[in-house]
Amino acid sequence: MLRKIAMTIAAITALSHSFSAHAESWFEVEVFVFERQQTSVEKWLDATPPKLRKDTVDIITPVISTDITGVAVGLNGCSSTDWASDASNCNDPKVSNITTTYPSQVPFNIAASKPQTAYLGQGPLLLAQSQGKFNDIIRTIQREPYVKSLVHLTWQQNMQSRRRSKPIRIFGGQDFSKSFEYHGLSVKKPTQIDAMPSTDFSALGSFYEAPKITPVWELDGSINIYLSHYLYIENNLVLRKVTQKMVESSPLTFNEYAALEIEGKKQLAPYLESIPLIQNRRVRSGEIHYFDNPQLGIVMQIRKMAQPTNVKPIDLIEPSSSSAQPVPYTG
């Protein structure tokens, strides 16, 4: 009986996709990002961290939070399928009620645990490491002096127009959140007030939400690829590096009557600068493309692939309530 129901649903789904299948244009994308650890006279102290669109799709978090760190169980978050189909909701921190734990260092190779096959109507699909083709390129670049590999991944996606396209979230390297805030300033050291015993807010129920610590990744941003007669790549990435910057200092003097703010003074302090790589380029499929600035390099290739012809089979087995599900990035 279950088999008949599954076949019926699959047939209906296939019919619904038959009208739009011809519009799907799938390509395979491979990306390798690395840092050039050489001294540069250029400074980017006024550059800002990347601004991510709400519809940005994160295909990395579901892998590193599930396979590496583990996540609180028994709660609902965003799976890789959710990210691909409803990125706007997944990027809304109010949607999920679980806390994702991230590794302090993102693995260099981001990949699915086994080879993957794309289906009609599916969102961006992360591939296995064996499905990539950059091994020789990566080995060649890694032999160069002062090169630090940051992240390598391969995925497949149905290319859309610029208006309908969704950027793919790219991040890697170490997490600086213990020392720096997202916008580069040093994390505030606990003061006497901060060190006071915490208050139990449990009585407030859902009205109170504990603060979340957001990872501050060494490499951060997104890559948007769209199709408009030609293929276009929009890179929106930054490399974060520790340096120093003159920042405002506004200490507070406390007495028994009031807190008086002393006039702000500038002082040299540790700062996490963002080195941007923002480029938009028209490209051809099959060609290997290189983007760079003095500190960051990106090797990319968009390849033609066999187009999906089937819809994804329906899984009739209910997922276990204890299965770990990742949550969205809340930066």
Coordinates of C-alpha atoms in Angstrom, one line a residue:
M1 CA 0.0 0.0 0.0
L2 CA 2.8 2.4 1.0
R3 CA 4.5 1.7 -2.3
K4 CA 1.4 2.5 -4.3
I5 CA 0.9 5.7 -2.4
A6 CA 4.5 6.7 -3.0
M7 CA 4.3 5.9 -6.7
T8 CA 1.1 8.0 -7.0
I9 CA 2.6 11.0 -5.2
A10 CA 5.7 10.7 -7.3
A11 CA 3.7 10.6 -10.5
I12 CA 1.7 13.7 -9.5
T13 CA 4.9 15.5 -8.6
A14 CA 6.5 14.5 -11.9
L15 CA 3.6 16.0 -13.8
S16 CA 3.8 19.2 -11.9
H17 CA 7.5 19.5 -12.8
S18 CA 7.0 18.5 -16.5
F19 CA 5.9 22.0 -17.4
S20 CA 8.9 23.7 -15.9
A21 CA 11.6 21.0 -16.5
H22 CA 12.6 22.6 -19.8
A23 CA 13.4 25.8 -18.0
E24 CA 15.9 24.3 -15.6
S25 CA 19.5 24.8 -16.6
W26 CA 21.9 23.0 -14.2
F27 CA 25.6 23.6 -13.9
E28 CA 28.3 22.2 -11.7
V29 CA 30.4 24.8 -9.7
E30 CA 33.8 24.2 -8.1
V31 CA 35.5 26.8 -5.9
F32 CA 38.9 26.9 -4.2
V33 CA 39.8 29.9 -2.0
F34 CA 43.2 30.6 -0.6
E35 CA 45.1 33.3 1.2
R36 CA 48.4 34.8 0.1
Q37 CA 50.3 35.4 3.3
Q38 CA 52.5 38.2 2.0
T39 CA 53.1 41.7 3.4
S40 CA 51.0 44.3 1.6
V41 CA 51.2 48.1 1.7
E42 CA 47.5 48.3 1.2
K43 CA 45.2 48.9 4.2
W44 CA 41.5 48.2 4.4
L45 CA 40.8 49.6 7.9
D46 CA 37.6 51.3 6.6
A47 CA 36.3 48.3 4.7
T48 CA 33.1 46.7 6.1
P49 CA 32.2 43.0 6.5
P50 CA 30.0 41.5 3.8
K51 CA 26.3 42.2 3.8
L52 CA 24.5 39.0 3.1
R53 CA 21.1 38.9 1.4
K54 CA 18.3 37.2 3.3
D55 CA 17.9 34.6 0.6
T56 CA 21.5 33.5 0.7
V57 CA 21.7 29.7 0.8
D58 CA 24.0 28.0 3.3
I59 CA 25.3 24.6 2.1
I60 CA 28.2 24.5 4.6
T61 CA 26.6 24.9 8.0
P62 CA 24.4 21.7 7.7
V63 CA 27.7 19.7 7.0
I64 CA 30.0 21.1 9.7
S65 CA 27.4 21.3 12.4
T66 CA 26.1 17.8 11.9
D67 CA 29.2 15.8 11.0
I68 CA 31.7 17.7 13.2
T69 CA 30.3 19.5 16.2
G70 CA 26.9 17.9 16.8
V71 CA 23.8 19.9 17.6
A72 CA 21.2 19.8 20.4
V73 CA 18.7 17.1 19.7
G74 CA 15.0 16.9 19.6
L75 CA 14.5 20.4 18.3
N76 CA 13.6 21.8 14.8
G77 CA 16.2 23.7 12.8
C78 CA 17.1 24.1 9.1
S79 CA 18.3 21.1 7.2
S80 CA 20.2 21.3 4.0
T81 CA 17.0 20.9 2.1
D82 CA 15.4 23.7 4.0
W83 CA 18.3 26.0 3.2
A84 CA 17.9 25.3 -0.5
S85 CA 14.2 25.7 -0.6
D86 CA 13.5 28.5 1.9
A87 CA 16.7 30.4 2.6
S88 CA 14.9 33.6 3.7
N89 CA 13.2 31.8 6.6
C90 CA 16.4 30.0 7.5
N91 CA 18.3 33.3 7.7
D92 CA 15.7 34.6 10.2
P93 CA 17.0 33.8 13.7
K94 CA 13.4 33.7 15.0
V95 CA 12.6 30.7 13.0
S96 CA 14.8 28.2 14.9
N97 CA 14.8 27.5 18.5
I98 CA 18.0 25.5 18.7
T99 CA 21.6 26.6 19.2
T100 CA 24.1 25.4 16.6
T101 CA 27.7 24.7 17.8
Y102 CA 30.4 25.4 15.2
P103 CA 33.9 24.2 15.1
S104 CA 36.7 26.7 15.9
Q105 CA 38.2 25.9 12.4
V106 CA 36.2 25.1 9.3
P107 CA 37.6 22.0 7.5
F108 CA 39.3 22.8 4.2
N109 CA 37.3 20.3 2.2
I110 CA 33.5 20.8 2.5
A111 CA 31.7 17.9 1.0
A112 CA 28.8 15.5 1.2
S113 CA 29.6 12.1 2.7
K114 CA 28.8 10.3 -0.5
P115 CA 28.3 11.1 -4.2
Q116 CA 25.1 13.0 -4.9
T117 CA 22.6 13.2 -7.8
A118 CA 20.5 16.3 -8.6
Y119 CA 16.8 16.1 -9.1
L120 CA 14.3 18.3 -10.8
G121 CA 13.1 21.2 -8.7
Q122 CA 15.9 20.8 -6.1
G123 CA 17.9 23.6 -4.7
P124 CA 21.7 23.8 -4.7
L125 CA 23.3 20.4 -4.0
L126 CA 26.7 20.0 -2.2
L127 CA 28.7 17.2 -3.9
A128 CA 31.1 14.6 -2.5
Q129 CA 34.9 15.3 -2.6
S130 CA 35.3 12.6 -5.2
Q131 CA 33.0 14.6 -7.6
G132 CA 35.4 17.5 -7.7
K133 CA 38.1 18.0 -10.3
F134 CA 40.5 20.5 -8.7
N135 CA 43.0 18.1 -7.1
D136 CA 45.8 18.9 -9.4
I137 CA 45.1 22.6 -9.3
I138 CA 45.0 22.7 -5.5
R139 CA 48.3 20.7 -5.2
T140 CA 50.0 23.1 -7.7
I141 CA 48.9 26.2 -5.8
Q142 CA 49.7 24.7 -2.4
R143 CA 53.3 24.2 -3.5
E144 CA 53.7 28.0 -3.9
P145 CA 55.3 29.8 -1.0
Y146 CA 53.1 31.8 1.4
V147 CA 49.9 30.2 0.4
K148 CA 47.2 29.2 3.0
S149 CA 44.3 27.1 1.8
L150 CA 40.9 28.2 3.2
V151 CA 38.1 26.3 1.6
H152 CA 37.2 24.0 -1.3
L153 CA 33.8 22.8 -2.3
T154 CA 31.8 21.6 -5.3
W155 CA 28.1 21.9 -5.8
Q156 CA 25.4 21.7 -8.5
Q157 CA 22.6 24.3 -9.0
N158 CA 19.9 25.3 -11.4
M159 CA 21.0 28.6 -12.8
Q160 CA 18.4 31.4 -12.7
S161 CA 18.2 35.0 -13.9
R162 CA 19.8 37.6 -11.8
R163 CA 16.4 38.6 -10.2
R164 CA 15.6 35.0 -9.3
S165 CA 19.1 33.8 -8.3
K166 CA 20.2 33.1 -4.8
P167 CA 23.8 33.6 -3.6
I168 CA 25.7 30.7 -2.0
R169 CA 27.2 31.3 1.4
I170 CA 31.0 30.8 1.5
F171 CA 33.0 30.8 4.7
G172 CA 36.1 29.2 6.1
G173 CA 39.2 29.4 8.2
Q174 CA 39.1 30.1 11.9
D175 CA 36.4 31.6 14.1
F176 CA 37.5 35.0 15.7
S177 CA 34.3 35.5 17.8
K178 CA 36.1 34.9 21.1
S179 CA 38.3 37.9 20.5
F180 CA 36.5 40.1 18.0
E181 CA 33.0 41.3 17.1
Y182 CA 31.5 40.8 13.6
H183 CA 32.4 44.4 12.6
G184 CA 36.0 44.1 13.8
L185 CA 36.2 45.7 17.2
S186 CA 37.7 43.7 20.1
V187 CA 35.2 41.8 22.3
K188 CA 34.4 43.9 25.4
K189 CA 36.1 42.6 28.5
P190 CA 33.7 41.8 31.4
T191 CA 33.3 44.7 33.8
Q192 CA 32.2 44.6 37.4
I193 CA 28.6 45.0 36.3
D194 CA 28.9 42.3 33.6
A195 CA 30.4 40.0 36.3
M196 CA 27.3 40.3 38.6
P197 CA 25.4 37.1 39.2
S198 CA 23.1 36.3 36.2
T199 CA 19.3 36.6 36.7
D200 CA 17.0 33.7 36.0
F201 CA 14.7 34.8 33.2
S202 CA 13.0 31.4 32.8
A203 CA 9.8 32.8 34.1
L204 CA 9.5 35.0 31.1
G205 CA 9.2 32.0 28.9
S206 CA 9.4 32.6 25.2
F207 CA 9.5 36.4 25.7
Y208 CA 13.2 36.1 26.7
E209 CA 15.8 34.7 24.3
A210 CA 19.3 34.1 25.4
P211 CA 21.9 35.9 23.3
K212 CA 23.6 34.0 20.5
I213 CA 27.3 34.0 19.8
T214 CA 27.8 34.5 16.0
P215 CA 30.9 33.0 14.4
V216 CA 33.3 35.6 13.0
W217 CA 34.9 33.6 10.2
E218 CA 38.3 34.4 8.7
L219 CA 36.8 34.0 5.2
D220 CA 33.2 35.2 4.9
G221 CA 30.7 36.2 2.3
S222 CA 28.8 34.8 -0.7
I223 CA 29.1 33.9 -4.4
N224 CA 26.2 34.5 -6.7
I225 CA 26.0 32.9 -10.1
Y226 CA 23.2 33.8 -12.6
L227 CA 22.3 33.2 -16.2
S228 CA 21.5 36.1 -18.5
H229 CA 22.3 34.8 -22.0
Y230 CA 25.8 34.4 -20.5
L231 CA 26.9 33.2 -17.1
Y232 CA 27.9 35.8 -14.5
I233 CA 29.8 35.4 -11.3
E234 CA 29.3 38.0 -8.4
N235 CA 31.9 37.5 -5.7
N236 CA 31.2 39.2 -2.3
L237 CA 33.9 37.9 0.0
V238 CA 36.2 39.3 2.7
L239 CA 39.3 37.9 4.4
R240 CA 39.6 39.0 8.0
K241 CA 43.1 39.7 9.4
V242 CA 44.2 40.9 12.9
T243 CA 45.8 44.3 12.9
Q244 CA 45.6 47.6 14.9
K245 CA 43.4 50.7 14.4
M246 CA 42.8 54.0 16.2
V247 CA 39.4 53.6 17.8
E248 CA 37.2 55.7 20.1
S249 CA 37.5 55.0 23.8
S250 CA 34.6 56.2 26.0
P251 CA 35.1 54.9 29.6
L252 CA 32.5 55.4 32.2
T253 CA 33.2 56.7 35.7
F254 CA 30.8 55.4 38.3
N255 CA 29.9 57.0 41.6
E256 CA 27.1 56.6 44.1
Y257 CA 24.8 59.0 42.3
A258 CA 25.2 58.4 38.5
A259 CA 27.4 57.2 35.7
L260 CA 29.3 60.0 34.0
E261 CA 30.6 59.6 30.5
I262 CA 34.1 61.0 29.9
E263 CA 34.8 62.6 26.6
G264 CA 35.9 59.9 24.1
K265 CA 39.5 59.6 23.2
K266 CA 41.2 57.7 20.4
Q267 CA 43.6 54.9 21.2
L268 CA 45.4 52.2 19.2
A269 CA 43.7 48.9 19.7
P270 CA 43.5 45.4 18.2
Y271 CA 41.2 45.4 15.2
L272 CA 40.0 42.7 12.8
E273 CA 40.1 44.3 9.3
S274 CA 38.0 43.0 6.4
I275 CA 39.9 42.7 3.1
P276 CA 37.2 42.7 0.4
L277 CA 37.1 40.8 -2.9
I278 CA 34.0 42.1 -4.7
Q279 CA 33.9 41.4 -8.4
N280 CA 31.3 40.8 -11.1
R281 CA 32.5 39.0 -14.2
R282 CA 30.9 37.4 -17.3
V283 CA 32.3 33.9 -17.8
R284 CA 32.0 30.9 -20.1
S285 CA 31.3 27.4 -18.8
G286 CA 34.2 25.0 -18.8
E287 CA 36.9 27.7 -18.4
I288 CA 38.9 28.0 -15.2
H289 CA 38.6 31.5 -13.8
Y290 CA 40.8 33.3 -11.3
F291 CA 39.8 36.2 -9.0
D292 CA 42.2 37.9 -6.6
N293 CA 43.3 40.9 -4.6
P294 CA 46.8 41.2 -2.9
Q295 CA 45.7 38.9 -0.1
L296 CA 43.0 36.5 -1.4
G297 CA 42.7 34.2 -4.4
I298 CA 39.7 32.3 -5.8
V299 CA 39.8 29.6 -8.5
M300 CA 36.4 28.8 -10.0
Q301 CA 35.0 26.6 -12.7
I302 CA 31.4 26.3 -13.9
R303 CA 30.9 23.1 -15.8
K304 CA 28.2 21.7 -18.0
M305 CA 26.5 18.6 -16.6
A306 CA 23.9 16.0 -17.4
Q307 CA 20.6 17.6 -16.7
P308 CA 18.3 16.1 -14.1
T309 CA 15.4 14.1 -15.5
N310 CA 13.7 12.7 -12.3
V311 CA 12.1 14.2 -9.2
K312 CA 13.5 13.2 -5.9
P313 CA 12.0 9.9 -4.5
I314 CA 9.8 10.4 -1.5
D315 CA 11.1 9.1 1.8
L316 CA 8.2 7.5 3.7
I317 CA 10.2 6.9 6.8
E318 CA 9.7 9.5 9.4
P319 CA 13.1 11.0 10.6
S320 CA 14.0 10.2 14.2
S321 CA 13.1 12.9 16.7
S322 CA 16.7 12.7 18.0
S323 CA 18.2 13.5 14.6
A324 CA 20.4 16.5 14.7
Q325 CA 19.4 19.5 12.6
P326 CA 21.5 22.6 12.0
V327 CA 20.2 26.1 12.5
P328 CA 20.8 29.2 10.3
Y329 CA 23.6 31.6 10.5
T330 CA 22.5 34.7 12.4
G331 CA 25.1 37.2 11.4

